[in-house]
Amino acid sequence: MNRSFFIKTYGCQMNEYDSEKLNDLLKFSGYEQTSNFENSDIAILNTCHIREKASEKLYSDLGRLSAFKENKKKIGKKMHIIVTGCVAQAEGDEILKRNKSVDFVFGPQNFHELPKILKKKKAKKIHNNFLYEEKFKSFSLSSEKNVSKLITIQEGCDKFCSFCVVPYTRGKEFSRTVEDIYAEARSLVENGAKEIIMLGQNVSSYKSSVIKSGKDQNVFLGELCRILSKIDGLKRIRYLTSHPIDINEELIDEHKQNTKLMPFLHLPIQSGSNKILKSMNRKHTREFYLGLIKKIKGKVKNMAFSSDFIVGYPGESDNDFEETLDLIEKVKFASSYSFKYSARPGTPSSIKKCIDDNIANKRLKKIQQTLNAQQREFNISFLSDTVEVLFSNKGKKNNQFVGRTPHLQPVHVFSKENIIGKILRVKIERLTSFSFHGNLIT
Ligand code: SAH
Ligand code: SF4
Ligand code: F3S
């Protein structure tokens, strides 16, 4: 029997994409996927380092896994424990020191080496070079068929926000070639995908050169969207995450002209206070952000926005926090994520004095209430409207299907016919929590 493997994925969609590729890589190398973590021959943890809680999860899972490994040893069976992803890149030595049962540590740009390493009797324990090109070259066509598929188009970050580990865990910015992305998108569509979500730490700084009329010319995100939208059968294009300073006119115009490009922009700001933005090294002010939102709304009427916020950043006063709430009030976000600041080892802000934890917790609660209320308000404005929904999954109930609107809101309907993969018009009847229920318009 082939050796079995299981991957547990933590963190962002870039990790989800990596895990999918790692799955395929191992399957094509003759390993068998299993849904039973504890009994697998190869247990892989694809980790996230963004906040302390995310990293600590790895160490508690490793504790459990090593006990399983020991038990297997007693009955003469082997288990490999492998750690990959951003914690692996950031603290490979620490992982091996804290848990002796870990066999290999692979950074996110090295996991393509795994099948080769597993076949060797003796191998290096830590692999953490930034081998972007080799990584993407090793990717085969995706074996998992879904209506909505992720494609990493760019990795790494050169922005160095002072709280963030990403520039250290994912390395310098790297953009995949247009040809590579186009080929992957086309094969996904041939295999049933209707929607492509382009991923990157900063997709808006995507840049790759192609030869046009005999000359080398750069392609940026707007043009990449235009190129991909020519793929027959592809119905929707999305991208995330963008940095405000990289959004250019070409991309905004593309949103205006390209009906396949969805009117939804995830545009993290982190704070509404200029003092905090400066200390975070975000490279933009609140006025710049508000001006950008105004400009985009002026050109693309139905555009909706989401964002990320950090509360309790070192030095954040009541007044700074009020400025964040004021900015939220001005923009009116469709949805957003908010986090309590977590000091990360090696980042410039980690040496700054943290604010009182109780105050940070109170602010987090307040911002989450405010953002939830805004999301509800945004959703309520769609009640009784007719919207186009791309159906991607079965619902929990009999004959129930779930899809998403152009603004990413989940919609539940009933249908006797299988409607997965179709874009259909739905009259929105009800809103429960954050999802809609409606009727198909025939
Ligand atoms: N590239 C994106 C997002 C990167 S990480 C951007 O530029 O915004 C996703 C989110 O995690 C960030 O937007 C930020 O809100 C949050 N985050 C990053 N580092 C953090 C930290 N040290 N503590 C709390 N939240 C953090
Ligand atoms: Fe992190 Fe800032 Fe880069 Fe986003 S832009 S990944 S928050 S350093
Ligand atoms: Fe986490 Fe790495 Fe993504 S730190 S958020 S898995 S880029």
Coordinates of C-alpha atoms and ligand atoms in Angstrom, one line a residue:
M1 CA 0.0 0.0 0.0
N2 CA 1.1 3.6 -0.7
R3 CA 2.2 5.8 2.2
S4 CA -0.6 8.1 3.3
F5 CA -0.5 11.8 4.0
F6 CA -2.6 14.5 5.6
I7 CA -2.2 18.3 5.4
K8 CA -3.6 20.7 8.0
T9 CA -3.8 24.3 6.7
Y10 CA -3.7 27.4 8.9
G11 CA -3.8 31.0 7.9
C12 CA -4.6 32.8 4.6
Q13 CA -5.8 31.8 1.2
M14 CA -2.2 31.7 -0.1
N15 CA -1.6 28.8 2.3
E16 CA -4.8 27.2 1.1
Y17 CA -3.6 27.4 -2.5
D18 CA -0.1 26.0 -1.4
S19 CA -1.8 23.1 0.4
E20 CA -3.8 22.3 -2.7
K21 CA -0.6 22.2 -4.8
L22 CA 1.2 20.2 -2.2
N23 CA -1.7 17.7 -2.2
D24 CA -1.4 17.2 -5.9
L25 CA 2.4 17.0 -5.8
L26 CA 2.3 14.2 -3.3
K27 CA -0.5 12.4 -5.0
F28 CA 1.3 12.5 -8.3
S29 CA 4.4 11.2 -6.5
G30 CA 2.5 8.1 -5.5
Y31 CA 1.3 9.0 -2.0
E32 CA -2.3 8.6 -0.9
Q33 CA -4.3 11.3 0.7
T34 CA -6.1 10.5 3.9
S35 CA -8.7 12.3 6.0
N36 CA -7.3 10.8 9.2
F37 CA -4.5 13.0 10.6
E38 CA -3.4 10.8 13.5
N39 CA -3.1 7.7 11.4
S40 CA -1.4 9.2 8.4
D41 CA 2.2 8.1 7.6
I42 CA 3.1 11.7 6.7
A43 CA 1.5 14.5 8.8
I44 CA 2.0 18.0 7.3
L45 CA 1.2 21.2 9.1
N46 CA 1.1 24.2 6.7
T47 CA 1.4 27.1 9.2
C48 CA 0.7 30.8 9.7
H49 CA 2.9 33.2 11.6
I50 CA 0.8 36.4 11.3
R51 CA -0.3 36.7 15.0
E52 CA 0.9 34.9 18.1
K53 CA -2.3 32.8 18.4
A54 CA -1.8 31.4 14.9
S55 CA 1.8 30.4 15.6
E56 CA 1.0 28.9 19.1
K57 CA -1.6 26.7 17.5
L58 CA 1.2 24.9 15.7
Y59 CA 3.0 24.0 19.0
S60 CA -0.2 22.6 20.6
D61 CA -0.9 20.5 17.5
L62 CA 2.7 19.3 17.5
G63 CA 2.3 18.1 21.1
R64 CA -0.7 15.9 20.1
L65 CA 1.0 14.6 17.0
S66 CA 4.2 13.6 18.7
A67 CA 2.2 11.4 21.1
F68 CA 0.6 9.6 18.1
K69 CA 4.1 9.2 16.6
E70 CA 5.4 7.6 19.8
N71 CA 2.4 5.2 19.9
K72 CA 3.0 4.2 16.3
K73 CA 6.6 3.6 17.1
K74 CA 5.6 1.1 19.8
I75 CA 3.8 -1.0 17.2
G76 CA 6.7 -0.8 14.7
K77 CA 5.1 1.9 12.5
K78 CA 6.7 5.1 11.2
M79 CA 5.2 8.5 11.0
H80 CA 6.9 11.6 9.5
I81 CA 5.9 15.0 10.9
I82 CA 6.6 17.9 8.5
V83 CA 6.1 21.6 9.2
T84 CA 5.8 24.0 6.3
G85 CA 4.4 27.5 5.8
C86 CA 5.2 30.8 7.4
V87 CA 6.2 29.6 10.9
A88 CA 8.6 27.1 9.3
Q89 CA 10.2 30.0 7.4
A90 CA 10.4 32.3 10.4
E91 CA 11.5 29.9 13.1
G92 CA 12.7 26.6 11.7
D93 CA 15.4 26.1 14.4
E94 CA 13.0 26.9 17.2
I95 CA 10.5 24.3 15.9
L96 CA 13.1 21.6 15.9
K97 CA 14.3 22.6 19.3
R98 CA 10.8 22.7 20.8
N99 CA 9.6 19.4 19.4
K100 CA 12.0 16.6 18.8
S101 CA 9.6 14.5 16.8
V102 CA 9.5 16.9 13.8
D103 CA 11.3 15.4 10.8
F104 CA 11.5 18.2 8.3
V105 CA 10.9 21.9 8.2
F106 CA 10.1 23.5 4.8
G107 CA 9.6 27.2 4.0
P108 CA 6.6 28.1 1.7
Q109 CA 9.0 28.4 -1.3
N110 CA 10.5 25.0 -0.7
F111 CA 7.7 22.4 -0.3
H112 CA 8.1 21.3 -4.0
E113 CA 11.3 19.6 -2.7
L114 CA 9.4 17.4 -0.3
P115 CA 8.7 14.3 -2.5
K116 CA 12.4 14.1 -3.4
I117 CA 13.5 14.5 0.3
L118 CA 11.0 11.9 1.5
K119 CA 12.7 9.3 -0.7
K120 CA 16.2 10.0 0.7
K121 CA 17.6 8.1 3.7
K122 CA 19.4 11.1 5.1
A123 CA 18.4 14.7 4.4
K124 CA 18.8 18.2 5.7
K125 CA 16.1 19.0 8.2
I126 CA 15.5 22.7 7.3
H127 CA 14.7 23.9 3.8
N128 CA 14.1 27.6 3.7
N129 CA 15.5 29.2 0.5
F130 CA 13.3 31.6 -1.5
L131 CA 13.0 29.4 -4.6
Y132 CA 9.9 31.0 -6.2
E133 CA 10.5 30.0 -9.8
E134 CA 11.2 26.4 -9.0
K135 CA 8.2 26.3 -6.7
F136 CA 5.8 27.5 -9.4
K137 CA 7.4 25.4 -12.1
S138 CA 6.8 22.3 -10.0
F139 CA 3.0 22.9 -10.0
S140 CA 0.9 20.5 -12.0
L141 CA -2.6 21.1 -13.1
S142 CA -5.1 21.1 -10.2
S143 CA -6.8 17.8 -9.5
E144 CA -9.5 19.3 -7.3
K145 CA -12.4 20.6 -9.3
N146 CA -14.4 23.5 -8.0
V147 CA -16.5 26.4 -9.4
S148 CA -14.3 29.0 -7.7
K149 CA -10.6 28.5 -7.8
L150 CA -7.6 30.3 -6.3
I151 CA -4.5 31.2 -8.3
T152 CA -1.4 32.7 -6.7
I153 CA -0.1 35.4 -9.1
Q154 CA 2.3 37.2 -6.8
E155 CA 4.1 36.3 -3.6
G156 CA 6.1 38.2 -1.0
C157 CA 6.1 41.8 0.0
D158 CA 8.5 44.8 -0.1
K159 CA 6.3 47.1 2.0
F160 CA 7.6 46.3 5.4
C161 CA 4.7 47.5 7.6
S162 CA 6.3 47.7 11.0
F163 CA 3.9 45.1 12.6
C164 CA 4.0 42.5 9.9
V165 CA 6.0 39.2 9.4
V166 CA 5.1 38.6 5.8
P167 CA 8.2 40.3 4.2
Y168 CA 10.3 37.9 6.3
T169 CA 8.2 34.7 5.9
R170 CA 7.3 35.1 2.2
G171 CA 10.4 37.1 1.1
K172 CA 10.7 39.8 -1.7
E173 CA 7.9 40.5 -4.2
F174 CA 7.8 38.0 -7.0
S175 CA 5.2 38.0 -9.9
R176 CA 4.5 34.9 -11.9
T177 CA 4.6 35.3 -15.7
V178 CA 1.4 36.2 -17.6
E179 CA 1.8 33.0 -19.7
D180 CA 2.0 30.8 -16.6
I181 CA -1.1 32.4 -15.0
Y182 CA -3.1 32.3 -18.2
A183 CA -2.3 28.6 -18.7
E184 CA -3.3 27.7 -15.2
A185 CA -6.5 29.8 -15.4
R186 CA -7.4 28.2 -18.8
S187 CA -6.9 24.7 -17.5
L188 CA -9.0 25.4 -14.4
V189 CA -11.8 26.7 -16.6
E190 CA -11.6 23.7 -18.8
N191 CA -12.0 21.6 -15.7
G192 CA -15.2 23.4 -14.6
A193 CA -14.1 26.6 -12.8
K194 CA -16.3 29.6 -13.4
E195 CA -14.5 32.0 -11.1
I196 CA -10.8 32.8 -10.6
I197 CA -9.6 34.5 -7.4
M198 CA -6.1 35.9 -8.0
L199 CA -4.0 35.9 -4.9
G200 CA -0.9 37.7 -3.6
Q201 CA 0.2 39.6 -0.5
N202 CA 0.1 42.6 -2.7
V203 CA -1.7 41.7 -6.0
S204 CA -2.0 45.4 -6.9
S205 CA 1.8 45.6 -7.3
Y206 CA 1.7 42.7 -9.8
K207 CA 4.2 43.4 -12.6
S208 CA 5.5 41.1 -15.3
S209 CA 7.1 41.8 -18.7
V210 CA 5.8 40.5 -22.0
I211 CA 7.0 41.1 -25.6
K212 CA 4.6 43.4 -27.4
S213 CA 5.3 44.6 -31.0
G214 CA 8.9 43.4 -30.6
K215 CA 9.5 45.3 -27.4
D216 CA 9.6 44.3 -23.7
Q217 CA 6.6 45.9 -21.9
N218 CA 5.2 45.6 -18.4
V219 CA 1.8 44.0 -17.7
F220 CA 0.1 45.3 -14.5
L221 CA -2.9 43.9 -12.7
G222 CA -5.5 45.7 -14.8
E223 CA -4.2 44.3 -18.0
L224 CA -3.8 40.9 -16.5
C225 CA -7.5 41.0 -15.6
R226 CA -8.3 42.0 -19.2
I227 CA -6.2 39.1 -20.6
L228 CA -7.8 36.5 -18.3
S229 CA -11.3 37.7 -19.1
K230 CA -10.8 36.6 -22.7
I231 CA -10.9 33.0 -21.5
D232 CA -14.2 31.5 -22.8
G233 CA -16.3 30.0 -20.0
L234 CA -14.7 32.1 -17.3
K235 CA -17.5 34.2 -15.7
R236 CA -16.0 36.0 -12.8
I237 CA -12.6 37.4 -11.8
R238 CA -11.6 38.6 -8.3
Y239 CA -8.3 39.5 -6.6
L240 CA -6.9 40.0 -3.2
T241 CA -5.1 41.6 -1.3
S242 CA -4.4 45.1 -2.5
H243 CA -2.3 47.9 -0.9
P244 CA -3.9 51.4 -1.3
I245 CA -0.7 53.0 -2.7
D246 CA -0.6 50.5 -5.7
I247 CA -4.1 50.9 -7.0
N248 CA -3.7 52.6 -10.4
E249 CA -6.0 54.2 -13.0
E250 CA -5.7 51.3 -15.3
L251 CA -7.1 48.9 -12.7
I252 CA -10.0 51.3 -11.8
D253 CA -10.8 51.7 -15.5
E254 CA -10.7 47.9 -15.9
H255 CA -13.4 47.6 -13.2
K256 CA -15.5 50.1 -15.1
Q257 CA -15.2 48.3 -18.4
N258 CA -14.8 44.6 -17.6
T259 CA -18.0 42.9 -16.7
K260 CA -16.2 39.8 -15.5
L261 CA -14.2 41.7 -12.9
M262 CA -16.4 41.8 -9.8
P263 CA -17.2 45.1 -8.1
F264 CA -15.6 44.3 -4.8
L265 CA -12.3 45.6 -3.5
H266 CA -10.5 44.3 -0.3
L267 CA -8.4 47.3 0.6
P268 CA -6.8 47.1 4.0
I269 CA -6.1 50.4 5.8
Q270 CA -5.3 49.1 9.3
S271 CA -6.0 52.4 11.1
G272 CA -7.8 55.7 10.6
S273 CA -5.2 57.8 12.4
N274 CA -2.4 59.4 10.5
K275 CA -0.1 59.2 13.6
I276 CA -0.6 55.4 13.8
L277 CA -0.4 54.9 10.0
K278 CA 3.0 56.6 10.0
S279 CA 4.2 54.6 13.0
M280 CA 3.0 51.4 11.1
N281 CA 5.0 52.5 8.0
R282 CA 1.9 52.1 5.9
K283 CA 3.0 54.8 3.4
H284 CA -0.4 56.4 3.1
T285 CA -2.6 58.8 5.1
R286 CA -6.3 58.6 5.9
E287 CA -6.9 61.4 3.4
F288 CA -5.2 59.5 0.7
Y289 CA -7.3 56.4 1.4
L290 CA -10.6 58.4 1.6
G291 CA -9.7 60.2 -1.7
L292 CA -9.0 56.8 -3.4
I293 CA -12.3 55.4 -2.2
K294 CA -14.1 58.5 -3.5
K295 CA -12.3 58.3 -6.9
I296 CA -13.1 54.6 -7.3
K297 CA -16.8 55.1 -6.3
G298 CA -17.0 58.0 -8.7
K299 CA -15.9 55.8 -11.6
V300 CA -17.4 52.4 -10.6
K301 CA -20.9 53.1 -9.1
N302 CA -21.6 49.7 -7.6
M303 CA -18.1 49.1 -6.1
A304 CA -18.1 47.8 -2.5
F305 CA -15.2 47.8 -0.1
S306 CA -13.8 45.7 2.7
S307 CA -10.8 46.2 4.8
D308 CA -8.5 45.0 7.6
F309 CA -8.0 46.9 10.9
I310 CA -5.5 46.5 13.7
V311 CA -6.6 47.9 17.1
G312 CA -4.3 48.4 20.1
Y313 CA -1.2 49.2 18.1
P314 CA 1.6 50.6 20.3
G315 CA 0.8 54.3 21.0
E316 CA -2.9 54.1 19.9
S317 CA -4.7 56.7 22.1
D318 CA -8.5 57.0 22.5
N319 CA -8.4 59.8 20.0
D320 CA -6.5 57.6 17.4
F321 CA -9.1 54.9 17.9
E322 CA -12.0 57.4 17.4
E323 CA -10.4 58.5 14.1
T324 CA -10.5 54.8 13.0
L325 CA -14.2 54.7 13.9
D326 CA -14.8 58.0 12.1
L327 CA -13.1 56.6 8.9
I328 CA -15.3 53.5 9.1
E329 CA -18.3 55.7 9.3
K330 CA -17.2 57.7 6.3
V331 CA -16.4 54.8 4.0
K332 CA -19.3 52.4 4.9
F333 CA -17.6 49.0 4.4
A334 CA -19.5 46.0 3.0
S335 CA -17.5 43.7 5.4
S336 CA -14.2 43.8 7.2
Y337 CA -11.7 42.0 9.4
S338 CA -10.4 43.4 12.6
F339 CA -7.6 42.1 14.8
K340 CA -6.0 43.0 18.1
Y341 CA -2.3 43.9 17.6
S342 CA 0.0 41.1 18.3
A343 CA 3.8 41.8 18.7
R344 CA 5.7 39.6 16.3
P345 CA 9.3 38.6 16.9
G346 CA 11.8 40.4 14.6
T347 CA 9.3 43.1 13.4
P348 CA 10.2 46.8 14.1
S349 CA 7.1 47.4 16.2
S350 CA 7.8 44.4 18.5
I351 CA 10.2 46.6 20.6
K352 CA 7.5 49.2 21.2
K353 CA 5.6 49.4 24.4
C354 CA 2.2 47.6 24.1
I355 CA -1.0 49.4 25.3
D356 CA -3.1 48.1 28.1
D357 CA -4.6 44.7 27.1
N358 CA -8.0 45.6 28.6
I359 CA -8.2 48.7 26.6
A360 CA -7.2 46.8 23.4
N361 CA -9.9 44.2 24.1
K362 CA -12.6 46.9 24.6
R363 CA -11.6 48.6 21.3
L364 CA -11.7 45.3 19.5
K365 CA -15.2 44.6 20.7
K366 CA -16.3 48.1 19.7
I367 CA -14.8 48.0 16.2
Q368 CA -16.3 44.6 15.6
Q369 CA -19.7 45.8 16.6
T370 CA -19.4 48.8 14.4
L371 CA -18.2 46.7 11.4
N372 CA -20.9 44.1 11.9
A373 CA -23.6 46.8 12.0
Q374 CA -22.2 48.3 8.7
Q375 CA -22.2 44.9 7.1
R376 CA -25.8 44.3 8.1
E377 CA -26.8 47.7 6.8
F378 CA -25.1 47.0 3.5
N379 CA -26.8 43.6 3.2
I380 CA -30.3 45.0 4.2
S381 CA -30.0 47.4 1.2
F382 CA -30.3 44.3 -1.1
L383 CA -33.6 42.9 0.4
S384 CA -36.2 42.5 -2.3
D385 CA -33.6 43.2 -5.1
T386 CA -32.8 40.7 -7.8
V387 CA -29.1 39.7 -7.9
E388 CA -26.9 37.5 -10.0
V389 CA -25.6 34.5 -8.0
L390 CA -22.9 32.1 -9.0
F391 CA -23.8 28.8 -7.3
S392 CA -20.8 26.8 -6.1
N393 CA -22.0 24.3 -3.4
K394 CA -24.8 22.2 -2.0
G395 CA -26.5 23.6 1.1
K396 CA -27.1 21.7 4.3
K397 CA -30.8 21.0 3.5
N398 CA -32.3 18.8 0.8
N399 CA -32.3 20.5 -2.6
Q400 CA -30.6 23.6 -1.2
F401 CA -27.8 25.4 -3.0
V402 CA -25.4 28.1 -2.0
G403 CA -23.8 30.8 -4.1
R404 CA -22.3 34.2 -4.0
T405 CA -23.4 37.6 -5.3
P406 CA -20.9 39.9 -7.1
H407 CA -20.3 41.5 -3.7
L408 CA -19.5 38.1 -2.1
Q409 CA -22.6 37.8 0.0
P410 CA -23.7 34.1 0.4
V411 CA -27.1 33.3 -0.9
H412 CA -29.2 30.1 -0.2
V413 CA -31.9 28.9 -2.6
F414 CA -33.9 25.7 -3.2
S415 CA -33.9 24.0 -6.6
K416 CA -34.8 20.5 -7.8
E417 CA -32.3 20.8 -10.5
N418 CA -28.5 20.8 -9.8
I419 CA -27.5 24.5 -10.4
I420 CA -23.8 24.2 -9.3
G421 CA -21.7 26.2 -11.8
K422 CA -24.5 28.4 -13.0
I423 CA -25.1 32.1 -12.7
L424 CA -28.8 32.7 -12.0
R425 CA -31.0 35.6 -11.0
V426 CA -32.3 35.4 -7.5
K427 CA -34.9 37.6 -5.7
I428 CA -33.5 38.2 -2.2
E429 CA -36.2 37.5 0.4
R430 CA -34.5 37.3 3.8
L431 CA -31.3 38.0 5.6
T432 CA -30.2 35.7 8.5
S433 CA -27.0 36.6 10.2
F434 CA -24.8 37.5 7.2
S435 CA -26.4 35.3 4.5
F436 CA -29.3 35.8 2.2
H437 CA -32.2 33.4 1.4
G438 CA -34.0 33.9 -1.9
N439 CA -36.0 32.4 -4.8
L440 CA -34.7 31.7 -8.3
I441 CA -36.3 33.8 -11.0
T442 CA -37.3 31.5 -13.8
Ligands
SAH1 N1 -1.0 42.1 2.5 C1 -2.2 42.5 3.2 C2 -2.5 41.6 4.4 C3 -1.5 40.9 5.1 S1 -1.9 40.0 6.6 C4 -2.1 44.0 3.5 O1 -1.2 44.7 3.0 O2 -2.9 44.5 4.2 C5 -3.6 40.1 6.8 C6 -3.9 41.1 7.9 O3 -3.5 40.6 9.2 C7 -3.4 42.5 7.8 O4 -4.1 43.3 6.9 C8 -3.5 43.0 9.2 O5 -4.7 43.6 9.5 C9 -3.4 41.7 10.1 N2 -2.1 41.6 10.8 C10 -0.8 41.6 10.2 N3 0.1 41.6 11.2 C11 -0.5 41.7 12.4 C12 -0.1 41.8 13.7 N4 1.2 41.7 14.1 N5 -1.0 41.8 14.7 C13 -2.4 41.9 14.4 N6 -2.8 41.8 13.1 C14 -1.9 41.7 12.1
SF4_2 FE1 2.3 42.9 5.6 FE2 2.2 45.4 5.0 FE3 3.1 43.7 3.3 FE4 0.6 43.7 3.8 S1 1.7 45.3 2.8 S2 1.9 41.9 3.7 S3 0.5 44.2 6.0 S4 4.1 44.2 5.2
F3S3 FE1 -0.2 33.7 7.7 FE2 1.8 33.5 6.0 FE3 -0.6 33.9 5.1 S1 1.9 34.5 8.0 S2 -1.5 35.1 6.7 S3 0.1 32.1 6.1 S4 1.3 34.8 4.3

